[in-house]
Short mmCIF file of C-alpha atoms and ligand atoms in Angstrom, two decimals:
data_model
loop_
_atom_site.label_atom_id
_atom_site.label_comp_id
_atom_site.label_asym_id
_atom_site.label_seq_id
_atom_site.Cartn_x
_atom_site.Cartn_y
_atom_site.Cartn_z
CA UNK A 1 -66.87 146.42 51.41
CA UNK A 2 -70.01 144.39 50.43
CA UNK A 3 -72.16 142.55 52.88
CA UNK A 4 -73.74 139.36 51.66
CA UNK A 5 -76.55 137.52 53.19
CA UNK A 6 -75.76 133.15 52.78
CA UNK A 7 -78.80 130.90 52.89
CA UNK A 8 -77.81 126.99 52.96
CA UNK A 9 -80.51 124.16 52.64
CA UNK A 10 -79.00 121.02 50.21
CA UNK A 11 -78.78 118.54 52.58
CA UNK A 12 -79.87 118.15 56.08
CA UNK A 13 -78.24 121.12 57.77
CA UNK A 14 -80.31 124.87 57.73
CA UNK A 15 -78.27 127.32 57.69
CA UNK A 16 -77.96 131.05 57.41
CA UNK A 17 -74.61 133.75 57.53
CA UNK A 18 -73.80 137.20 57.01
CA UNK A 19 -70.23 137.54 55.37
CA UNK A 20 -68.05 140.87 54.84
CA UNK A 21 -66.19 140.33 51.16
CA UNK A 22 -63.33 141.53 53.69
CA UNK A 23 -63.96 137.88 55.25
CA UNK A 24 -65.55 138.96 58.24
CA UNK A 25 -68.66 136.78 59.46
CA UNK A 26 -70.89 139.06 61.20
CA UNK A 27 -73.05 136.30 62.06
CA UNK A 28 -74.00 132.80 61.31
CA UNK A 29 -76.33 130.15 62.83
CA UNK A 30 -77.12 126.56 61.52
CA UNK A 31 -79.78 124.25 62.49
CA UNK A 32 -78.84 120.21 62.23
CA UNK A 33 -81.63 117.80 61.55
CA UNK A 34 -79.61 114.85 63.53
CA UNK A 35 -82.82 113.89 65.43
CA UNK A 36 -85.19 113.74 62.43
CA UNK A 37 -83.07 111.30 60.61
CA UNK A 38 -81.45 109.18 63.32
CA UNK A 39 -84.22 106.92 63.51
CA UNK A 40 -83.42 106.19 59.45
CA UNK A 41 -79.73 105.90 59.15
CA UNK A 42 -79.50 108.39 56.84
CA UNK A 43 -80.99 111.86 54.92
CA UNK A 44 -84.94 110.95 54.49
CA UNK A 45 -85.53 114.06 51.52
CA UNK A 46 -89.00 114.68 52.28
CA UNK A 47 -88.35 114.94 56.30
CA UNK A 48 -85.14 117.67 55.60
CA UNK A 49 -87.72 119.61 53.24
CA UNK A 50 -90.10 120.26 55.86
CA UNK A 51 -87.38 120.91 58.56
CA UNK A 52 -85.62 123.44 56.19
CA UNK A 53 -89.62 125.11 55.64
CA UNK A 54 -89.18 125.09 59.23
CA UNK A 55 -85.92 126.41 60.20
CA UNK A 56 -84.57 128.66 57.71
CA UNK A 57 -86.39 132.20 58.44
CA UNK A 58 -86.15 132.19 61.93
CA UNK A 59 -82.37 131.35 61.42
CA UNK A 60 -82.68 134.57 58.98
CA UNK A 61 -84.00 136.82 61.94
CA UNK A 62 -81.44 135.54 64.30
CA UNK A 63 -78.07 136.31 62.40
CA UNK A 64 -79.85 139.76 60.94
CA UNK A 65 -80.43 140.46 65.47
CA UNK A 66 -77.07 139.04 65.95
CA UNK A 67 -75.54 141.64 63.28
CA UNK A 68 -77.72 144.34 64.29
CA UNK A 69 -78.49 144.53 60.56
CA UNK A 70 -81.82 144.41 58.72
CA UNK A 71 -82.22 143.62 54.92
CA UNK A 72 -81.84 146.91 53.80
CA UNK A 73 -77.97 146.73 54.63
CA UNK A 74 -77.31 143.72 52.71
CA UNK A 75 -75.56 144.04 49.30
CA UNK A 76 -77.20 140.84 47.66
CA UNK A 77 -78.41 137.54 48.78
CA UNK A 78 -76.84 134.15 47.98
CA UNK A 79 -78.57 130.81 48.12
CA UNK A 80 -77.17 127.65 47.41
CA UNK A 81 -79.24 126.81 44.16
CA UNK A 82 -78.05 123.09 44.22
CA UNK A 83 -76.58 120.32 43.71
CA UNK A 84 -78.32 118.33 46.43
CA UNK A 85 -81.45 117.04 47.80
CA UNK A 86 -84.56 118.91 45.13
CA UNK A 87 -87.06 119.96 47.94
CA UNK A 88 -84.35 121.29 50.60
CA UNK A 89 -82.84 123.46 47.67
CA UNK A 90 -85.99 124.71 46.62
CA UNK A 91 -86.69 126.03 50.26
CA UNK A 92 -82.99 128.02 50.26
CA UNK A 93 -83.73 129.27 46.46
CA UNK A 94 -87.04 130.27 47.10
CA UNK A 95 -86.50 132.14 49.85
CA UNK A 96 -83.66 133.78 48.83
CA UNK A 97 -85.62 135.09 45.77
CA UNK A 98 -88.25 136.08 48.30
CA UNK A 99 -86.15 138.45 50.05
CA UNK A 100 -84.47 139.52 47.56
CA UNK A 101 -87.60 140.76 45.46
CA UNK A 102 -88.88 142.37 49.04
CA UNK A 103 -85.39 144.69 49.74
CA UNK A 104 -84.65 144.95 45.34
CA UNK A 105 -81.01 143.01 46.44
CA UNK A 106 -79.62 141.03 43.78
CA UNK A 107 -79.82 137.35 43.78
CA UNK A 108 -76.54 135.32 43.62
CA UNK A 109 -77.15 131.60 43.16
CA UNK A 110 -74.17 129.42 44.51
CA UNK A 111 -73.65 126.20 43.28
CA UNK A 112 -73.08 124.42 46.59
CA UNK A 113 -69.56 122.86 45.95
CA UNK A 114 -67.98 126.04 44.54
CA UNK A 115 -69.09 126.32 48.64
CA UNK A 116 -66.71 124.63 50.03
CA UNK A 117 -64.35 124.99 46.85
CA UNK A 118 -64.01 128.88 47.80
CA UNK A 119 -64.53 128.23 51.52
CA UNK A 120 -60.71 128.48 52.51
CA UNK A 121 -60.16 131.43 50.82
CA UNK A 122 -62.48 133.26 53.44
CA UNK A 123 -60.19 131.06 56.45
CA UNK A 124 -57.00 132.11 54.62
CA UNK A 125 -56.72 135.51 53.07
CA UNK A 126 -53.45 134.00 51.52
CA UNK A 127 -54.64 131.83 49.32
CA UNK A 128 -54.54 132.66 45.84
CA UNK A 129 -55.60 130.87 42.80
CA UNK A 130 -54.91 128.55 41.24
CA UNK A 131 -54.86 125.53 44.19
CA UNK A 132 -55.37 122.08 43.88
CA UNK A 133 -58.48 121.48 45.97
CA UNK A 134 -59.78 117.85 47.54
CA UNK A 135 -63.35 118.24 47.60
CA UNK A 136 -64.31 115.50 50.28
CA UNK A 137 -67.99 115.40 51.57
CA UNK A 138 -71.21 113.58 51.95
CA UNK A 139 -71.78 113.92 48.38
CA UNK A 140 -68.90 114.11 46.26
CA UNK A 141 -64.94 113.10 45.60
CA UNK A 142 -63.21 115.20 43.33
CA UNK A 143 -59.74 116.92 42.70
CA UNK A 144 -60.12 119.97 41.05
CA UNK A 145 -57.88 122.61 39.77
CA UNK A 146 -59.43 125.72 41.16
CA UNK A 147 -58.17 128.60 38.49
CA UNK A 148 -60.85 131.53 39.73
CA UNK A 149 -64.35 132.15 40.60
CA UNK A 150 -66.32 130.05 38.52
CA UNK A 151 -63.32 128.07 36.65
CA UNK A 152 -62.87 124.42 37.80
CA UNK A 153 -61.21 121.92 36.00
CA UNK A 154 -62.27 118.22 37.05
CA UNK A 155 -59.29 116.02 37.43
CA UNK A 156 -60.50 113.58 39.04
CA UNK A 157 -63.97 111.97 40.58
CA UNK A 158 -65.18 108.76 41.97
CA UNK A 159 -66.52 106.76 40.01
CA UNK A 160 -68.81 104.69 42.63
CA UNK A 161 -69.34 106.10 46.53
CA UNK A 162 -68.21 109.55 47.85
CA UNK A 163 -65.33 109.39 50.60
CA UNK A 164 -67.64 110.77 52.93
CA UNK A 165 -70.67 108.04 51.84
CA UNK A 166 -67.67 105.38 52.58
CA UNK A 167 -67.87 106.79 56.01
CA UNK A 168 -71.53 106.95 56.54
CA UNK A 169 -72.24 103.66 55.36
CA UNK A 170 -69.26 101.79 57.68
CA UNK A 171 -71.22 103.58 60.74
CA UNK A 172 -74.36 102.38 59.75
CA UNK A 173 -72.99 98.52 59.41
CA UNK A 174 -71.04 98.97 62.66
CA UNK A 175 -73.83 100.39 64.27
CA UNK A 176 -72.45 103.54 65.65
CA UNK A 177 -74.89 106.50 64.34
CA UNK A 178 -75.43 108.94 62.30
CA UNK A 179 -73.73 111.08 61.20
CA UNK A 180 -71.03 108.88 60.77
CA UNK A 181 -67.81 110.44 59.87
CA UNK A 182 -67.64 111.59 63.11
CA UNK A 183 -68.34 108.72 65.07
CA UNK A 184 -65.92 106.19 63.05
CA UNK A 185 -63.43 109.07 63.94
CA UNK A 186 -63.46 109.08 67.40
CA UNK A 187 -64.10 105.16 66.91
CA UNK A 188 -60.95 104.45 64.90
CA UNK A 189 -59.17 106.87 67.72
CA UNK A 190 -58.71 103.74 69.87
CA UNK A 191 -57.95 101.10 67.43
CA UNK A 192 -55.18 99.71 65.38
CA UNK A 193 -55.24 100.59 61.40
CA UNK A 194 -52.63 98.04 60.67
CA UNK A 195 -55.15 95.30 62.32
CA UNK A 196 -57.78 94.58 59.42
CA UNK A 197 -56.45 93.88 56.18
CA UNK A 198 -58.74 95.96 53.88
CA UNK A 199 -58.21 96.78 49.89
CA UNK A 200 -57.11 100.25 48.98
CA UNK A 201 -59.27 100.69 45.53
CA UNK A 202 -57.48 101.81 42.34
CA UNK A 203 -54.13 102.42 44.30
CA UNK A 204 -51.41 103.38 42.53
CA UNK A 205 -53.24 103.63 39.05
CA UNK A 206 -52.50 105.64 36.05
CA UNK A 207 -56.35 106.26 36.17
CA UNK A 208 -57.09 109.58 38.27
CA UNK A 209 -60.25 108.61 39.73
CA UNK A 210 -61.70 107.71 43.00
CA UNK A 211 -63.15 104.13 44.28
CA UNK A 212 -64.75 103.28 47.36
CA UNK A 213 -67.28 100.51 47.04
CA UNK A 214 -64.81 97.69 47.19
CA UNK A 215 -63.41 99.23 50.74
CA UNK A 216 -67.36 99.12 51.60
CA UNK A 217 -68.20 95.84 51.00
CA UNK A 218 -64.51 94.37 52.68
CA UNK A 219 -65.90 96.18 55.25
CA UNK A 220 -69.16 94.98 56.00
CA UNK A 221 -67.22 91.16 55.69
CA UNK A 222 -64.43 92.68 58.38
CA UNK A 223 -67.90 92.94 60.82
CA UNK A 224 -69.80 89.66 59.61
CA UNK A 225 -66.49 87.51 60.36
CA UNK A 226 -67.07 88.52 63.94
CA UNK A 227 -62.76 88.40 63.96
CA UNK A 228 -62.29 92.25 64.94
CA UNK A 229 -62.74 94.35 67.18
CA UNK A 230 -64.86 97.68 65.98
CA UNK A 231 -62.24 99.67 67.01
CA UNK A 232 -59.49 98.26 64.75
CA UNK A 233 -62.26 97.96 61.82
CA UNK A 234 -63.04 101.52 61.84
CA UNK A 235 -59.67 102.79 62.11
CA UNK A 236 -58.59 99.87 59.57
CA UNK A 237 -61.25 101.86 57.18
CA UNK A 238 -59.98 105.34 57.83
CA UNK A 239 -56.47 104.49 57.37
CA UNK A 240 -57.60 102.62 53.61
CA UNK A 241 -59.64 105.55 52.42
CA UNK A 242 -56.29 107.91 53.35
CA UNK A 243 -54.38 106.33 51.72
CA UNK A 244 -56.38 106.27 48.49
CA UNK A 245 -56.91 109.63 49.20
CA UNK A 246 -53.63 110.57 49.43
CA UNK A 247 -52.30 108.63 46.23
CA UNK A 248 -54.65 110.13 44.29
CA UNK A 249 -53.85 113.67 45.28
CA UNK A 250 -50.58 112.90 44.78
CA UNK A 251 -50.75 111.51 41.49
CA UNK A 252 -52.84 114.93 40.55
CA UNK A 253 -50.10 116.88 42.31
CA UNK A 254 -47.83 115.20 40.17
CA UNK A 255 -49.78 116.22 36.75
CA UNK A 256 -50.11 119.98 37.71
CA UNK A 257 -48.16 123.04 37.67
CA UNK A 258 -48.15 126.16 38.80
CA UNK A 259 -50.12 125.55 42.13
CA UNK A 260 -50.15 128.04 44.92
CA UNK A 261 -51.29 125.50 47.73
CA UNK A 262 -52.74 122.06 48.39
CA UNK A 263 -56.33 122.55 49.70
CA UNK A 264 -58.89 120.45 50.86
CA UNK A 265 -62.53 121.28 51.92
CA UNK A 266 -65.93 119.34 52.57
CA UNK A 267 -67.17 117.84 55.51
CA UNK A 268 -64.74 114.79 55.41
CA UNK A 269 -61.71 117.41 55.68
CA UNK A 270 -62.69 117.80 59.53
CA UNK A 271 -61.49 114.52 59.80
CA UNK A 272 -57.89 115.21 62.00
CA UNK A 273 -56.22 111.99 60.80
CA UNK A 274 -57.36 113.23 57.17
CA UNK A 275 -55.91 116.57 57.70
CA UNK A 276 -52.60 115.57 58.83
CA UNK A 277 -51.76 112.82 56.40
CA UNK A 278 -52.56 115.63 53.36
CA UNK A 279 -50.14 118.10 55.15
CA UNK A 280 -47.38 115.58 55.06
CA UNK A 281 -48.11 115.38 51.20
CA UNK A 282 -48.27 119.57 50.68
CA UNK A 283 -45.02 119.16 52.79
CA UNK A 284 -43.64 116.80 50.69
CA UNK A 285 -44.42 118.95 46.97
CA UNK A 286 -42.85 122.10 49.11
CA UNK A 287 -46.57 123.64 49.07
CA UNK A 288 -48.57 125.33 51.49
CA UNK A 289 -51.47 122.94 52.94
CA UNK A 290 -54.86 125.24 53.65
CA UNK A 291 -57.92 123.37 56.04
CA UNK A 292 -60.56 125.49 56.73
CA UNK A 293 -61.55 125.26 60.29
CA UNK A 294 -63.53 122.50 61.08
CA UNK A 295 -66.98 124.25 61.30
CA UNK A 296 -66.31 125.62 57.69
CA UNK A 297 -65.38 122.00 56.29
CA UNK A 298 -69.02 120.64 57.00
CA UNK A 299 -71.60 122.22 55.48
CA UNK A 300 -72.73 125.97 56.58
CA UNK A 301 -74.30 129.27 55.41
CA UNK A 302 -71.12 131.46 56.05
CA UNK A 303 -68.76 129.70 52.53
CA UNK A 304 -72.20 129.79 50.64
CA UNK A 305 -72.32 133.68 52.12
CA UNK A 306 -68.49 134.03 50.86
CA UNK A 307 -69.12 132.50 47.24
CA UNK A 308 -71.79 134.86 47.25
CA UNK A 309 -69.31 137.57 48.20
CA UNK A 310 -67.15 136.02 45.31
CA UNK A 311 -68.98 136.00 42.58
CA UNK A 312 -70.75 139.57 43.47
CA UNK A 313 -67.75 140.96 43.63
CA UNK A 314 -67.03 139.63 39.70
CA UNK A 315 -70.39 140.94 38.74
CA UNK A 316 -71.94 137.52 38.39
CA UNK A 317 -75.94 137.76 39.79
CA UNK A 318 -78.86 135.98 38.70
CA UNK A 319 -82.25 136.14 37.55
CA UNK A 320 -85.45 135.44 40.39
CA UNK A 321 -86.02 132.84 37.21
CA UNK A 322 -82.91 130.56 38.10
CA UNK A 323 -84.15 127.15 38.56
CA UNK A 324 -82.81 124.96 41.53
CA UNK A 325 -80.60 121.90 40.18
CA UNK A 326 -80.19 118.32 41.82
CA UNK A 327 -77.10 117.85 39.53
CA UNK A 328 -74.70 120.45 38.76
CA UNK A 329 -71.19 119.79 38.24
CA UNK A 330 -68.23 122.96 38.96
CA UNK A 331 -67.04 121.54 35.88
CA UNK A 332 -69.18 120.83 33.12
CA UNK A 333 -66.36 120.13 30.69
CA UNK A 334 -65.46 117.15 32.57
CA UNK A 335 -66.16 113.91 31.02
CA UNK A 336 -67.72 111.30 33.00
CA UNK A 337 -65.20 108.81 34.71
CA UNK A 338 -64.62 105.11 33.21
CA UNK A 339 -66.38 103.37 34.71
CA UNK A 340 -68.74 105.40 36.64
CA UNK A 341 -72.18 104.61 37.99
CA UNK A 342 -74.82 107.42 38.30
CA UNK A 343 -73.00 109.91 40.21
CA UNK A 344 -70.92 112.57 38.71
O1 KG4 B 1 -69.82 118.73 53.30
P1 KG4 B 1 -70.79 117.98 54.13
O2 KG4 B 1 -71.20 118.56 55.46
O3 KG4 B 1 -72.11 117.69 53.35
C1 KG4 B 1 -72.13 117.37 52.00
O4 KG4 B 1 -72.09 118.32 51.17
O5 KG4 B 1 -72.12 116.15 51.71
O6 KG4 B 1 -70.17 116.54 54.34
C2 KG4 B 1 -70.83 115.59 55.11
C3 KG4 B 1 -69.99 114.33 55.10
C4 KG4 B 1 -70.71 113.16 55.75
O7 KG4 B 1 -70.56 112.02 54.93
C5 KG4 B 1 -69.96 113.01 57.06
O8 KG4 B 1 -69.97 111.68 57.57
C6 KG4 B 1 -68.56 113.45 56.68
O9 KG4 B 1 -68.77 114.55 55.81
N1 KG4 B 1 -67.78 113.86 57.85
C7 KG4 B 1 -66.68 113.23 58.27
C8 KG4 B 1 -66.29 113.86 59.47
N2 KG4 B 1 -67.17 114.88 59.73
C9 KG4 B 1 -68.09 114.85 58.72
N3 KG4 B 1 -66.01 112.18 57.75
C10 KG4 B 1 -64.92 111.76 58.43
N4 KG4 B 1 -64.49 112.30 59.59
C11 KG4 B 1 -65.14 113.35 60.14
N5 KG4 B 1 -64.72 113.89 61.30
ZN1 ZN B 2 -71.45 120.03 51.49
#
């Protein structure tokens, strides 16, 4: 049994975790920066730097008290080492490799979406590769055909906003928040999503790939109009980006073989409507359906602490000269989708 120290800065959540590679979490503790960005709508990079600068070691002390562990008892450290925001991933990297050249513990750097791409294996001990995973967050859209720690195959991407962007930016128009997943949740809880007639992008295409900046735009002419009411808009919205979601997922479903479960993971899969409607389609292929809880969907210290565990376990550390990386795709084989604007 190995016990790995998780440090988690890419975005605008600080978090630390200690993790058992017998998928115990000793301890973890995460620090939102809700209030510092509010005011903007959205992630301002140089105001989650300083909060991480801020945050991180006294999150640190408090899940080593927590544990009633020190350093010494820790069997490496793992840091999410990107991709994200540059100056919040420099603050996780560089203090990993602090503390790791103070107790002589190895250094694993985690790329942050083999994260949540591992993350239900430490909620299900059960799950066994290889799964078809729906990588859903802030950030990123993908499929991927998760064969074993550190082999992804890409099968699919969007090629314009992330699913969880979609969400974010429908908030922000409707004026309800940040973050705003959540919010056009328990928004869309009370309306209709038959009542706004919105496009599903790419539907039903022989093209794998993901498209939400059409849906964005009908959007923001849905709330201009003035017809609707924002309930029925935002659930209008969710219901669209499910079912792209779940065409696409089934059309990779379709194209694989030899899958042990349907998976999904990043902060969009704590979305309940999201959750159920990709249960019905793991029910429909006869395969198991693994969510990690919803605390382990959005981003946290304790999957970063598990890839950690992971990749430890299969030998793979790293050098205190591992640069952080803004980009850094799980599967650099993948060529870049038709069609697709700056984001991989
Ligand atoms: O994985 P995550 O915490 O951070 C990234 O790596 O991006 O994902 C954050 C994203 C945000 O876009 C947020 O609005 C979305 O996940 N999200 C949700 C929900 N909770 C978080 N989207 C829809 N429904 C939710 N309940
Ligand atoms: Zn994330």
């Amino acid at each position: 049994m190995t016990i790995i120290l998780g440090l988690e800065s890419s975005c605008d959540e600080t978090a630390a975790a200690l993790v058992t590679s017998d998928r115990r979490i000793l301890a973890h503790k995460l620090a939102t920066q809700e209030t510092e960005h509010s005011p903007y709508g959205g992630v301002v990079p140089e105001i989650a730097a300083r909060a991480h600068v801020e945050a991180l070691m006294p999150l640190v002390e408090a899940v080593f008290a927590e544990a009633k562990l020190t350093l010494a008892d820790v069997d490496a450290i793992a840091a999410t080492a990107g991709p994200g925001l540059i100056g919040g991933v420099m603050v996780g990297l560089v203090t990993g490799k602090a503390l790791s050249l103070a107790s002589g513990k190895p250094l694993v750097a985690v790329n942050h979406l083999e994260g949540h791409a591992l993350s239900p294996r430490l909620a299900e001990p059960a799950l066994e590769f290889p799964y078809l995973l729906l990588l859903v967050s802030g950030g990123h859209c993908q499929l991927l055909r998760v064969e074993g720690v550190g082999h992804y195959r890409r099968l699919a991407t969007t090629i314009d906003d992330a699913a969880g962007e979609a969400f974010d930016k429908t908030a922000k128009l409707l004026g309800l928040g940040f973050p705003g997943g959540p919010a056009v949740e328990k928004t869309a809880a009370s309306g209709d999503p038959r009542a706004v007639p919105l496009p599903r992008p790419l539907l039903g295409t022989s093209d794998p790939h993901f498209s939400f900046a059409g849906l964005k735009s009908a959007v923001m002419r849905a709330a201009q109009s003035g017809e609707w009411r924002v309930e029925d808009i935002t659930a209008s919205f969710q219901q669209a980006v499910i079912d792209c979601l779940v065409d696409r997922t089934r059309r990779a479903l379709a194209a694989s073989k030899n899958l042990s479960a349907l998976v999904v993971a990043g902060g969009v899969a704590a979305n309940q409507s999201v959750r159920s409607a990709l249960e019905g389609l793991a029910a429909e292929h006869d395969l198991p359906f693994v969510a990690p809880p919803l605390w382990l969907c959005t981003d946290n210290a304790a999957m970063i602490g598990w890839a950690g565990a992971e990749r430890f376990a299969a030998g793979m550390t790293d050098g205190l000269d591992f640069a952080a990386r803004p980009r850094w795709p799980l599967d650099p084989d993948a060529e870049k989708a038709r069609g697709a604007g700056v984001k991989a």
